[in-house]
Structures are given as structure tokens and as C-alpha cells.
Coordinates of C-alpha atoms in Angstrom, one line a residue:
M1 CA 9.0 4.8 -12.7
N2 CA 11.7 2.2 -13.2
K3 CA 10.3 -0.5 -15.4
E4 CA 11.8 -3.2 -13.3
L5 CA 10.3 -2.0 -10.1
P6 CA 6.7 -3.4 -10.5
E7 CA 8.1 -6.9 -11.2
I8 CA 10.5 -6.7 -8.2
Y9 CA 7.8 -5.3 -6.0
D10 CA 5.3 -7.9 -7.1
H11 CA 7.8 -10.6 -6.4
M12 CA 8.7 -9.2 -3.0
T13 CA 5.2 -8.7 -1.6
K14 CA 2.2 -10.8 -0.7
L15 CA -1.1 -9.4 0.5
M16 CA -1.7 -11.1 3.9
R17 CA -5.0 -9.7 4.9
T18 CA -7.3 -6.7 4.7
S19 CA -9.1 -5.3 7.8
V20 CA -11.1 -2.3 8.9
E21 CA -10.0 -0.5 12.0
N22 CA -11.3 2.9 13.1
N23 CA -12.5 4.1 9.7
N24 CA -9.3 2.8 8.1
F25 CA -9.4 0.1 5.4
K26 CA -6.0 -1.6 5.9
Y27 CA -4.1 -3.7 3.4
Q28 CA -1.4 -5.6 5.2
F29 CA 1.5 -6.9 3.1
L30 CA 4.2 -9.4 3.8
I31 CA 7.4 -8.1 2.1
N32 CA 10.4 -10.2 1.4
A33 CA 12.9 -7.4 2.0
D34 CA 15.0 -5.8 4.6
Q35 CA 14.6 -2.2 5.9
K36 CA 17.1 -0.9 3.4
E37 CA 15.4 -2.5 0.4
Y38 CA 12.0 -1.4 1.7
N39 CA 13.2 2.2 2.1
W40 CA 14.5 2.2 -1.5
A41 CA 11.3 0.8 -3.0
L42 CA 8.6 2.6 -0.9
P43 CA 8.8 6.1 -2.5
K44 CA 8.5 4.6 -6.0
V45 CA 5.8 2.2 -5.0
R46 CA 3.8 4.8 -3.1
S47 CA 3.9 7.1 -6.1
Q48 CA 2.6 4.3 -8.3
I49 CA -0.1 3.4 -5.9
L50 CA -1.2 7.0 -5.5
S51 CA -1.4 7.5 -9.3
N52 CA -3.4 4.4 -9.8
I53 CA -5.7 4.4 -6.8
C54 CA -8.4 6.6 -8.3
K55 CA -8.5 4.2 -11.4
N56 CA -9.3 1.3 -9.1
S57 CA -13.1 1.3 -8.7
R58 CA -13.0 -0.7 -5.4
Q59 CA -10.4 1.6 -3.8
K60 CA -12.0 4.7 -5.1
A61 CA -15.4 3.6 -3.6
I62 CA -13.7 3.0 -0.2
L63 CA -12.3 6.5 -0.3
K64 CA -15.4 8.3 -1.6
N65 CA -18.4 6.3 -0.5
Y66 CA -17.2 5.4 3.0
S67 CA -15.0 8.4 3.6
A68 CA -12.4 5.9 4.9
N69 CA -8.7 6.1 4.8
I70 CA -6.8 3.3 3.0
V71 CA -3.6 2.2 4.9
Y72 CA -0.9 0.2 3.2
S73 CA 1.1 -1.6 5.9
Y74 CA 4.2 -3.7 5.4
E75 CA 6.0 -6.2 7.5
N76 CA 8.9 -8.5 6.8
V77 CA 9.0 -12.3 7.0
K78 CA 10.2 -12.0 10.7
G79 CA 7.0 -10.2 11.6
Q80 CA 8.7 -6.8 12.1
S81 CA 6.9 -3.8 10.9
L82 CA 8.7 -2.0 8.0
G83 CA 6.3 0.9 7.9
E84 CA 3.0 2.1 6.4
F85 CA 1.4 5.0 4.6
M86 CA -2.2 6.3 4.5
V87 CA -4.3 7.6 1.6
K88 CA -7.0 10.1 2.8
P89 CA -10.6 10.2 1.4
D90 CA -10.1 13.4 -0.5
H91 CA -7.2 12.0 -2.6
C92 CA -9.4 11.4 -5.7
N93 CA -11.2 14.8 -5.6

């Protein structure tokens, strides 16, 4: 992964809220980026999240103990959805 990406991503994003909807634990992020920047960063960020999620005890517990999906949702400063992706409960098996 590009060494600069975590710093760029951390600078661009802010966790707005977490919620639970229909067995989905949802992290909603505000991202200071346009669709093009988001599309560039998402595959790299998703790869990093997927490789680290099983190391995070809270997220691992959500997946294993509650059999819940974790959804990462992103919207820009104008309130427009940029996209989301889901991690299934069997990811850490």
C-alpha cells in the first residue's frame, strides 16, 4: 500500500456516526473528496481495512459474536453518497 495513503485518507475522512440497521453495524464517514478521488482511494483503503479488521478486537467481536455485517459508508461534504462496502461475518474465519 502506498505509504502516503493512510495520511491522505485520515486527513480526508471523519467518522460521523455509527448505527445498527437490520443486522448491519454501519460506520458512516464524511470524506472531503470528490467522486474521482474517492474512486482512486477506495480500493486501497478497502484492502487495508480488510487486512486489519480481524486484528481489531471490537470489529472482530461484531463480526463473530453478533454475526453482523460491518458496512463502511462514505458521503461528501455536500451530503452526497460516494459509496459503501460491506464486510460479512465470515471474513475473519
